[in-house]
């Protein structure tokens, strides 16, 4: 299933909004899978609202990314908050802005690439297939054994929300 993710920046592109997942303690961009018949633009608006409570508008498309071994596309968009109230969901347990030069350790390495691409402010759309998770991600996981364990559970289809 294709997905759509919102990159919400503030403070003149110095801070990015991230969501800490409930099923595994990793920080990610708000977003998720597209529903049948939904455009990526519609999907990102819906997903950001579901995970954060914020109503957003899409400013521009940043990229189309594929993960290793998958043909599914994840679309990313720079979005602006136009309303709503920060609200946690069954998927998100923390919603927080981070300085782009001081992003959290336990963050999806793919999300940091997407943020960096958005910061380039280029008019073209990035099209990229990601490499597998870098070794540094696995080392961080070993330093956080509970997070690593929960991640491995999700890889076999067990989702444990906390």
JSON list of C-alpha atoms in Angstrom, two decimals:
[
{"chain": "A", "resi": 1, "resn": "UNK", "atom": "CA", "xyz": [0.00, 0.00, 0.00]},
{"chain": "A", "resi": 2, "resn": "UNK", "atom": "CA", "xyz": [1.35, 3.42, -0.93]},
{"chain": "A", "resi": 3, "resn": "UNK", "atom": "CA", "xyz": [1.67, 6.03, 1.82]},
{"chain": "A", "resi": 4, "resn": "UNK", "atom": "CA", "xyz": [1.79, 9.77, 2.39]},
{"chain": "A", "resi": 5, "resn": "UNK", "atom": "CA", "xyz": [3.77, 11.72, 5.00]},
{"chain": "A", "resi": 6, "resn": "UNK", "atom": "CA", "xyz": [3.67, 15.33, 6.10]},
{"chain": "A", "resi": 7, "resn": "UNK", "atom": "CA", "xyz": [6.73, 17.45, 6.79]},
{"chain": "A", "resi": 8, "resn": "UNK", "atom": "CA", "xyz": [5.60, 20.28, 9.03]},
{"chain": "A", "resi": 9, "resn": "UNK", "atom": "CA", "xyz": [8.25, 22.90, 9.64]},
{"chain": "A", "resi": 10, "resn": "UNK", "atom": "CA", "xyz": [8.20, 26.04, 11.77]},
{"chain": "A", "resi": 11, "resn": "UNK", "atom": "CA", "xyz": [10.57, 28.74, 12.97]},
{"chain": "A", "resi": 12, "resn": "UNK", "atom": "CA", "xyz": [11.82, 29.50, 9.47]},
{"chain": "A", "resi": 13, "resn": "UNK", "atom": "CA", "xyz": [12.46, 25.82, 8.68]},
{"chain": "A", "resi": 14, "resn": "UNK", "atom": "CA", "xyz": [14.46, 25.27, 11.88]},
{"chain": "A", "resi": 15, "resn": "UNK", "atom": "CA", "xyz": [12.06, 22.82, 13.59]},
{"chain": "A", "resi": 16, "resn": "UNK", "atom": "CA", "xyz": [10.24, 19.75, 12.31]},
{"chain": "A", "resi": 17, "resn": "UNK", "atom": "CA", "xyz": [7.16, 18.05, 13.78]},
{"chain": "A", "resi": 18, "resn": "UNK", "atom": "CA", "xyz": [7.64, 14.38, 14.65]},
{"chain": "A", "resi": 19, "resn": "UNK", "atom": "CA", "xyz": [5.39, 11.73, 16.14]},
{"chain": "A", "resi": 20, "resn": "UNK", "atom": "CA", "xyz": [6.53, 9.04, 18.55]},
{"chain": "A", "resi": 21, "resn": "UNK", "atom": "CA", "xyz": [4.74, 5.84, 17.67]},
{"chain": "A", "resi": 22, "resn": "UNK", "atom": "CA", "xyz": [2.88, 3.73, 20.21]},
{"chain": "A", "resi": 23, "resn": "UNK", "atom": "CA", "xyz": [3.72, 0.35, 18.66]},
{"chain": "A", "resi": 24, "resn": "UNK", "atom": "CA", "xyz": [7.46, 0.98, 18.75]},
{"chain": "A", "resi": 25, "resn": "UNK", "atom": "CA", "xyz": [9.25, 3.89, 20.41]},
{"chain": "A", "resi": 26, "resn": "UNK", "atom": "CA", "xyz": [10.58, 5.44, 17.22]},
{"chain": "A", "resi": 27, "resn": "UNK", "atom": "CA", "xyz": [10.07, 9.02, 16.03]},
{"chain": "A", "resi": 28, "resn": "UNK", "atom": "CA", "xyz": [8.58, 9.37, 12.54]},
{"chain": "A", "resi": 29, "resn": "UNK", "atom": "CA", "xyz": [6.90, 11.90, 10.30]},
{"chain": "A", "resi": 30, "resn": "UNK", "atom": "CA", "xyz": [3.10, 11.94, 10.66]},
{"chain": "A", "resi": 31, "resn": "UNK", "atom": "CA", "xyz": [1.57, 9.88, 7.91]},
{"chain": "A", "resi": 32, "resn": "UNK", "atom": "CA", "xyz": [0.62, 6.43, 6.79]},
{"chain": "A", "resi": 33, "resn": "UNK", "atom": "CA", "xyz": [-1.08, 4.28, 4.20]},
{"chain": "A", "resi": 34, "resn": "UNK", "atom": "CA", "xyz": [-3.41, 5.61, 1.55]},
{"chain": "A", "resi": 35, "resn": "UNK", "atom": "CA", "xyz": [-7.00, 4.42, 1.47]},
{"chain": "A", "resi": 36, "resn": "UNK", "atom": "CA", "xyz": [-8.51, 3.02, -1.70]},
{"chain": "A", "resi": 37, "resn": "UNK", "atom": "CA", "xyz": [-9.25, 5.79, -4.22]},
{"chain": "A", "resi": 38, "resn": "UNK", "atom": "CA", "xyz": [-7.45, 8.43, -2.16]},
{"chain": "A", "resi": 39, "resn": "UNK", "atom": "CA", "xyz": [-4.86, 10.72, -3.73]},
{"chain": "A", "resi": 40, "resn": "UNK", "atom": "CA", "xyz": [-1.55, 11.19, -1.90]},
{"chain": "A", "resi": 41, "resn": "UNK", "atom": "CA", "xyz": [-2.53, 14.81, -1.16]},
{"chain": "A", "resi": 42, "resn": "UNK", "atom": "CA", "xyz": [-5.83, 13.71, 0.39]},
{"chain": "A", "resi": 43, "resn": "UNK", "atom": "CA", "xyz": [-4.05, 10.94, 2.28]},
{"chain": "A", "resi": 44, "resn": "UNK", "atom": "CA", "xyz": [-1.47, 13.19, 3.89]},
{"chain": "A", "resi": 45, "resn": "UNK", "atom": "CA", "xyz": [-4.14, 15.61, 5.09]},
{"chain": "A", "resi": 46, "resn": "UNK", "atom": "CA", "xyz": [-6.17, 12.75, 6.60]},
{"chain": "A", "resi": 47, "resn": "UNK", "atom": "CA", "xyz": [-3.16, 10.95, 8.12]},
{"chain": "A", "resi": 48, "resn": "UNK", "atom": "CA", "xyz": [-1.67, 14.07, 9.72]},
{"chain": "A", "resi": 49, "resn": "UNK", "atom": "CA", "xyz": [-5.06, 14.86, 11.25]},
{"chain": "A", "resi": 50, "resn": "UNK", "atom": "CA", "xyz": [-5.55, 11.29, 12.53]},
{"chain": "A", "resi": 51, "resn": "UNK", "atom": "CA", "xyz": [-2.09, 11.16, 14.13]},
{"chain": "A", "resi": 52, "resn": "UNK", "atom": "CA", "xyz": [-1.78, 14.71, 15.45]},
{"chain": "A", "resi": 53, "resn": "UNK", "atom": "CA", "xyz": [-5.18, 16.42, 15.51]},
{"chain": "A", "resi": 54, "resn": "UNK", "atom": "CA", "xyz": [-3.82, 19.17, 13.24]},
{"chain": "A", "resi": 55, "resn": "UNK", "atom": "CA", "xyz": [-5.61, 20.24, 10.08]},
{"chain": "A", "resi": 56, "resn": "UNK", "atom": "CA", "xyz": [-3.06, 20.92, 7.37]},
{"chain": "A", "resi": 57, "resn": "UNK", "atom": "CA", "xyz": [-2.84, 22.17, 3.83]},
{"chain": "A", "resi": 58, "resn": "UNK", "atom": "CA", "xyz": [-0.30, 20.85, 1.36]},
{"chain": "A", "resi": 59, "resn": "UNK", "atom": "CA", "xyz": [2.26, 23.42, 0.22]},
{"chain": "A", "resi": 60, "resn": "UNK", "atom": "CA", "xyz": [4.35, 21.30, -2.10]},
{"chain": "A", "resi": 61, "resn": "UNK", "atom": "CA", "xyz": [5.34, 17.77, -2.92]},
{"chain": "A", "resi": 62, "resn": "UNK", "atom": "CA", "xyz": [8.87, 16.92, -1.81]},
{"chain": "A", "resi": 63, "resn": "UNK", "atom": "CA", "xyz": [9.44, 13.38, -2.94]},
{"chain": "A", "resi": 64, "resn": "UNK", "atom": "CA", "xyz": [8.46, 9.88, -3.90]},
{"chain": "A", "resi": 65, "resn": "UNK", "atom": "CA", "xyz": [10.37, 7.26, -1.97]},
{"chain": "A", "resi": 66, "resn": "UNK", "atom": "CA", "xyz": [10.51, 3.49, -2.15]},
{"chain": "A", "resi": 67, "resn": "UNK", "atom": "CA", "xyz": [11.75, 1.21, 0.61]},
{"chain": "A", "resi": 68, "resn": "UNK", "atom": "CA", "xyz": [14.13, -1.71, -0.05]},
{"chain": "A", "resi": 69, "resn": "UNK", "atom": "CA", "xyz": [12.39, -4.68, -1.63]},
{"chain": "A", "resi": 70, "resn": "UNK", "atom": "CA", "xyz": [9.10, -2.84, -2.18]},
{"chain": "A", "resi": 71, "resn": "UNK", "atom": "CA", "xyz": [7.36, -1.25, -5.15]},
{"chain": "A", "resi": 72, "resn": "UNK", "atom": "CA", "xyz": [5.12, 0.81, -2.91]},
{"chain": "A", "resi": 73, "resn": "UNK", "atom": "CA", "xyz": [5.65, 4.57, -3.04]},
{"chain": "A", "resi": 74, "resn": "UNK", "atom": "CA", "xyz": [5.69, 6.87, -0.04]},
{"chain": "A", "resi": 75, "resn": "UNK", "atom": "CA", "xyz": [4.90, 10.46, -0.97]},
{"chain": "A", "resi": 76, "resn": "UNK", "atom": "CA", "xyz": [6.10, 13.34, 1.18]},
{"chain": "A", "resi": 77, "resn": "UNK", "atom": "CA", "xyz": [4.71, 16.85, 1.30]},
{"chain": "A", "resi": 78, "resn": "UNK", "atom": "CA", "xyz": [5.61, 20.05, 3.09]},
{"chain": "A", "resi": 79, "resn": "UNK", "atom": "CA", "xyz": [2.43, 21.02, 4.92]},
{"chain": "A", "resi": 80, "resn": "UNK", "atom": "CA", "xyz": [1.25, 23.98, 6.99]},
{"chain": "A", "resi": 81, "resn": "UNK", "atom": "CA", "xyz": [-1.00, 23.71, 10.04]},
{"chain": "A", "resi": 82, "resn": "UNK", "atom": "CA", "xyz": [-4.24, 25.63, 9.50]},
{"chain": "A", "resi": 83, "resn": "UNK", "atom": "CA", "xyz": [-6.20, 24.53, 12.55]},
{"chain": "A", "resi": 84, "resn": "UNK", "atom": "CA", "xyz": [-6.95, 21.74, 14.96]},
{"chain": "A", "resi": 85, "resn": "UNK", "atom": "CA", "xyz": [-5.57, 20.90, 18.38]},
{"chain": "A", "resi": 86, "resn": "UNK", "atom": "CA", "xyz": [-2.70, 18.58, 19.22]},
{"chain": "A", "resi": 87, "resn": "UNK", "atom": "CA", "xyz": [-4.35, 15.24, 19.94]},
{"chain": "A", "resi": 88, "resn": "UNK", "atom": "CA", "xyz": [-2.74, 11.87, 20.57]},
{"chain": "A", "resi": 89, "resn": "UNK", "atom": "CA", "xyz": [-4.13, 8.83, 18.79]},
{"chain": "A", "resi": 90, "resn": "UNK", "atom": "CA", "xyz": [-3.98, 5.06, 18.85]},
{"chain": "A", "resi": 91, "resn": "UNK", "atom": "CA", "xyz": [-0.82, 5.41, 16.73]},
{"chain": "A", "resi": 92, "resn": "UNK", "atom": "CA", "xyz": [0.90, 8.39, 18.37]},
{"chain": "A", "resi": 93, "resn": "UNK", "atom": "CA", "xyz": [1.84, 8.83, 22.00]},
{"chain": "A", "resi": 94, "resn": "UNK", "atom": "CA", "xyz": [3.99, 11.98, 21.73]},
{"chain": "A", "resi": 95, "resn": "UNK", "atom": "CA", "xyz": [3.87, 14.85, 19.22]},
{"chain": "A", "resi": 96, "resn": "UNK", "atom": "CA", "xyz": [6.74, 17.28, 19.37]},
{"chain": "A", "resi": 97, "resn": "UNK", "atom": "CA", "xyz": [8.81, 19.75, 17.36]},
{"chain": "A", "resi": 98, "resn": "UNK", "atom": "CA", "xyz": [12.55, 19.15, 17.16]},
{"chain": "A", "resi": 99, "resn": "UNK", "atom": "CA", "xyz": [15.36, 21.42, 16.08]},
{"chain": "A", "resi": 100, "resn": "UNK", "atom": "CA", "xyz": [16.45, 20.05, 12.70]},
{"chain": "A", "resi": 101, "resn": "UNK", "atom": "CA", "xyz": [20.06, 20.08, 13.87]},
{"chain": "A", "resi": 102, "resn": "UNK", "atom": "CA", "xyz": [19.17, 18.06, 16.97]},
{"chain": "A", "resi": 103, "resn": "UNK", "atom": "CA", "xyz": [16.75, 15.33, 15.87]},
{"chain": "A", "resi": 104, "resn": "UNK", "atom": "CA", "xyz": [16.06, 12.45, 18.30]},
{"chain": "A", "resi": 105, "resn": "UNK", "atom": "CA", "xyz": [18.31, 9.37, 18.37]},
{"chain": "A", "resi": 106, "resn": "UNK", "atom": "CA", "xyz": [15.54, 6.86, 17.90]},
{"chain": "A", "resi": 107, "resn": "UNK", "atom": "CA", "xyz": [14.21, 8.32, 14.66]},
{"chain": "A", "resi": 108, "resn": "UNK", "atom": "CA", "xyz": [13.60, 6.63, 11.37]},
{"chain": "A", "resi": 109, "resn": "UNK", "atom": "CA", "xyz": [16.67, 7.31, 9.22]},
{"chain": "A", "resi": 110, "resn": "UNK", "atom": "CA", "xyz": [14.33, 7.59, 6.25]},
{"chain": "A", "resi": 111, "resn": "UNK", "atom": "CA", "xyz": [12.45, 10.46, 7.93]},
{"chain": "A", "resi": 112, "resn": "UNK", "atom": "CA", "xyz": [15.65, 12.44, 8.37]},
{"chain": "A", "resi": 113, "resn": "UNK", "atom": "CA", "xyz": [16.41, 12.08, 4.64]},
{"chain": "A", "resi": 114, "resn": "UNK", "atom": "CA", "xyz": [12.90, 13.28, 3.79]},
{"chain": "A", "resi": 115, "resn": "UNK", "atom": "CA", "xyz": [13.27, 16.30, 6.07]},
{"chain": "A", "resi": 116, "resn": "UNK", "atom": "CA", "xyz": [16.65, 17.17, 4.53]},
{"chain": "A", "resi": 117, "resn": "UNK", "atom": "CA", "xyz": [15.11, 16.94, 1.06]},
{"chain": "A", "resi": 118, "resn": "UNK", "atom": "CA", "xyz": [12.32, 19.31, 2.13]},
{"chain": "A", "resi": 119, "resn": "UNK", "atom": "CA", "xyz": [14.85, 21.79, 3.49]},
{"chain": "A", "resi": 120, "resn": "UNK", "atom": "CA", "xyz": [16.52, 22.05, 0.09]},
{"chain": "A", "resi": 121, "resn": "UNK", "atom": "CA", "xyz": [13.40, 23.93, -1.05]},
{"chain": "A", "resi": 122, "resn": "UNK", "atom": "CA", "xyz": [13.92, 22.72, -4.59]},
{"chain": "A", "resi": 123, "resn": "UNK", "atom": "CA", "xyz": [11.07, 22.86, -7.05]},
{"chain": "A", "resi": 124, "resn": "UNK", "atom": "CA", "xyz": [11.73, 19.38, -8.45]},
{"chain": "A", "resi": 125, "resn": "UNK", "atom": "CA", "xyz": [10.42, 16.20, -6.87]},
{"chain": "A", "resi": 126, "resn": "UNK", "atom": "CA", "xyz": [12.97, 13.80, -5.35]},
{"chain": "A", "resi": 127, "resn": "UNK", "atom": "CA", "xyz": [12.57, 10.21, -6.56]},
{"chain": "A", "resi": 128, "resn": "UNK", "atom": "CA", "xyz": [14.63, 7.78, -4.53]},
{"chain": "A", "resi": 129, "resn": "UNK", "atom": "CA", "xyz": [14.81, 4.15, -3.48]},
{"chain": "A", "resi": 130, "resn": "UNK", "atom": "CA", "xyz": [16.22, 3.93, 0.02]},
{"chain": "A", "resi": 131, "resn": "UNK", "atom": "CA", "xyz": [19.02, 1.61, 1.02]},
{"chain": "A", "resi": 132, "resn": "UNK", "atom": "CA", "xyz": [18.41, -0.80, 3.87]},
{"chain": "A", "resi": 133, "resn": "UNK", "atom": "CA", "xyz": [18.58, 0.67, 7.37]},
{"chain": "A", "resi": 134, "resn": "UNK", "atom": "CA", "xyz": [22.14, 1.82, 8.03]},
{"chain": "A", "resi": 135, "resn": "UNK", "atom": "CA", "xyz": [24.21, -0.04, 10.62]},
{"chain": "A", "resi": 136, "resn": "UNK", "atom": "CA", "xyz": [24.05, 3.03, 12.87]},
{"chain": "A", "resi": 137, "resn": "UNK", "atom": "CA", "xyz": [20.27, 2.51, 13.22]},
{"chain": "A", "resi": 138, "resn": "UNK", "atom": "CA", "xyz": [20.80, -1.08, 14.39]},
{"chain": "A", "resi": 139, "resn": "UNK", "atom": "CA", "xyz": [23.50, 0.01, 16.85]},
{"chain": "A", "resi": 140, "resn": "UNK", "atom": "CA", "xyz": [21.09, 2.59, 18.32]},
{"chain": "A", "resi": 141, "resn": "UNK", "atom": "CA", "xyz": [18.50, -0.17, 18.55]},
{"chain": "A", "resi": 142, "resn": "UNK", "atom": "CA", "xyz": [20.87, -2.33, 20.56]},
{"chain": "A", "resi": 143, "resn": "UNK", "atom": "CA", "xyz": [21.41, 0.58, 22.94]},
{"chain": "A", "resi": 144, "resn": "UNK", "atom": "CA", "xyz": [17.62, 0.69, 23.42]},
{"chain": "A", "resi": 145, "resn": "UNK", "atom": "CA", "xyz": [16.80, -3.03, 23.76]},
{"chain": "A", "resi": 146, "resn": "UNK", "atom": "CA", "xyz": [13.09, -2.52, 24.50]},
{"chain": "A", "resi": 147, "resn": "UNK", "atom": "CA", "xyz": [12.67, -0.39, 21.36]},
{"chain": "A", "resi": 148, "resn": "UNK", "atom": "CA", "xyz": [14.65, -2.90, 19.34]},
{"chain": "A", "resi": 149, "resn": "UNK", "atom": "CA", "xyz": [12.55, -5.80, 20.64]},
{"chain": "A", "resi": 150, "resn": "UNK", "atom": "CA", "xyz": [9.31, -4.00, 19.78]},
{"chain": "A", "resi": 151, "resn": "UNK", "atom": "CA", "xyz": [10.64, -3.20, 16.31]},
{"chain": "A", "resi": 152, "resn": "UNK", "atom": "CA", "xyz": [11.46, -6.88, 15.71]},
{"chain": "A", "resi": 153, "resn": "UNK", "atom": "CA", "xyz": [7.94, -7.82, 16.82]},
{"chain": "A", "resi": 154, "resn": "UNK", "atom": "CA", "xyz": [6.45, -5.46, 14.23]},
{"chain": "A", "resi": 155, "resn": "UNK", "atom": "CA", "xyz": [8.58, -7.12, 11.53]},
{"chain": "A", "resi": 156, "resn": "UNK", "atom": "CA", "xyz": [6.76, -10.41, 12.22]},
{"chain": "A", "resi": 157, "resn": "UNK", "atom": "CA", "xyz": [3.36, -8.72, 12.38]},
{"chain": "A", "resi": 158, "resn": "UNK", "atom": "CA", "xyz": [2.94, -8.28, 16.14]},
{"chain": "A", "resi": 159, "resn": "UNK", "atom": "CA", "xyz": [1.95, -4.71, 17.01]},
{"chain": "A", "resi": 160, "resn": "UNK", "atom": "CA", "xyz": [2.02, -3.84, 20.67]},
{"chain": "A", "resi": 161, "resn": "UNK", "atom": "CA", "xyz": [0.73, -0.35, 21.48]},
{"chain": "A", "resi": 162, "resn": "UNK", "atom": "CA", "xyz": [1.91, 1.22, 24.73]}
]
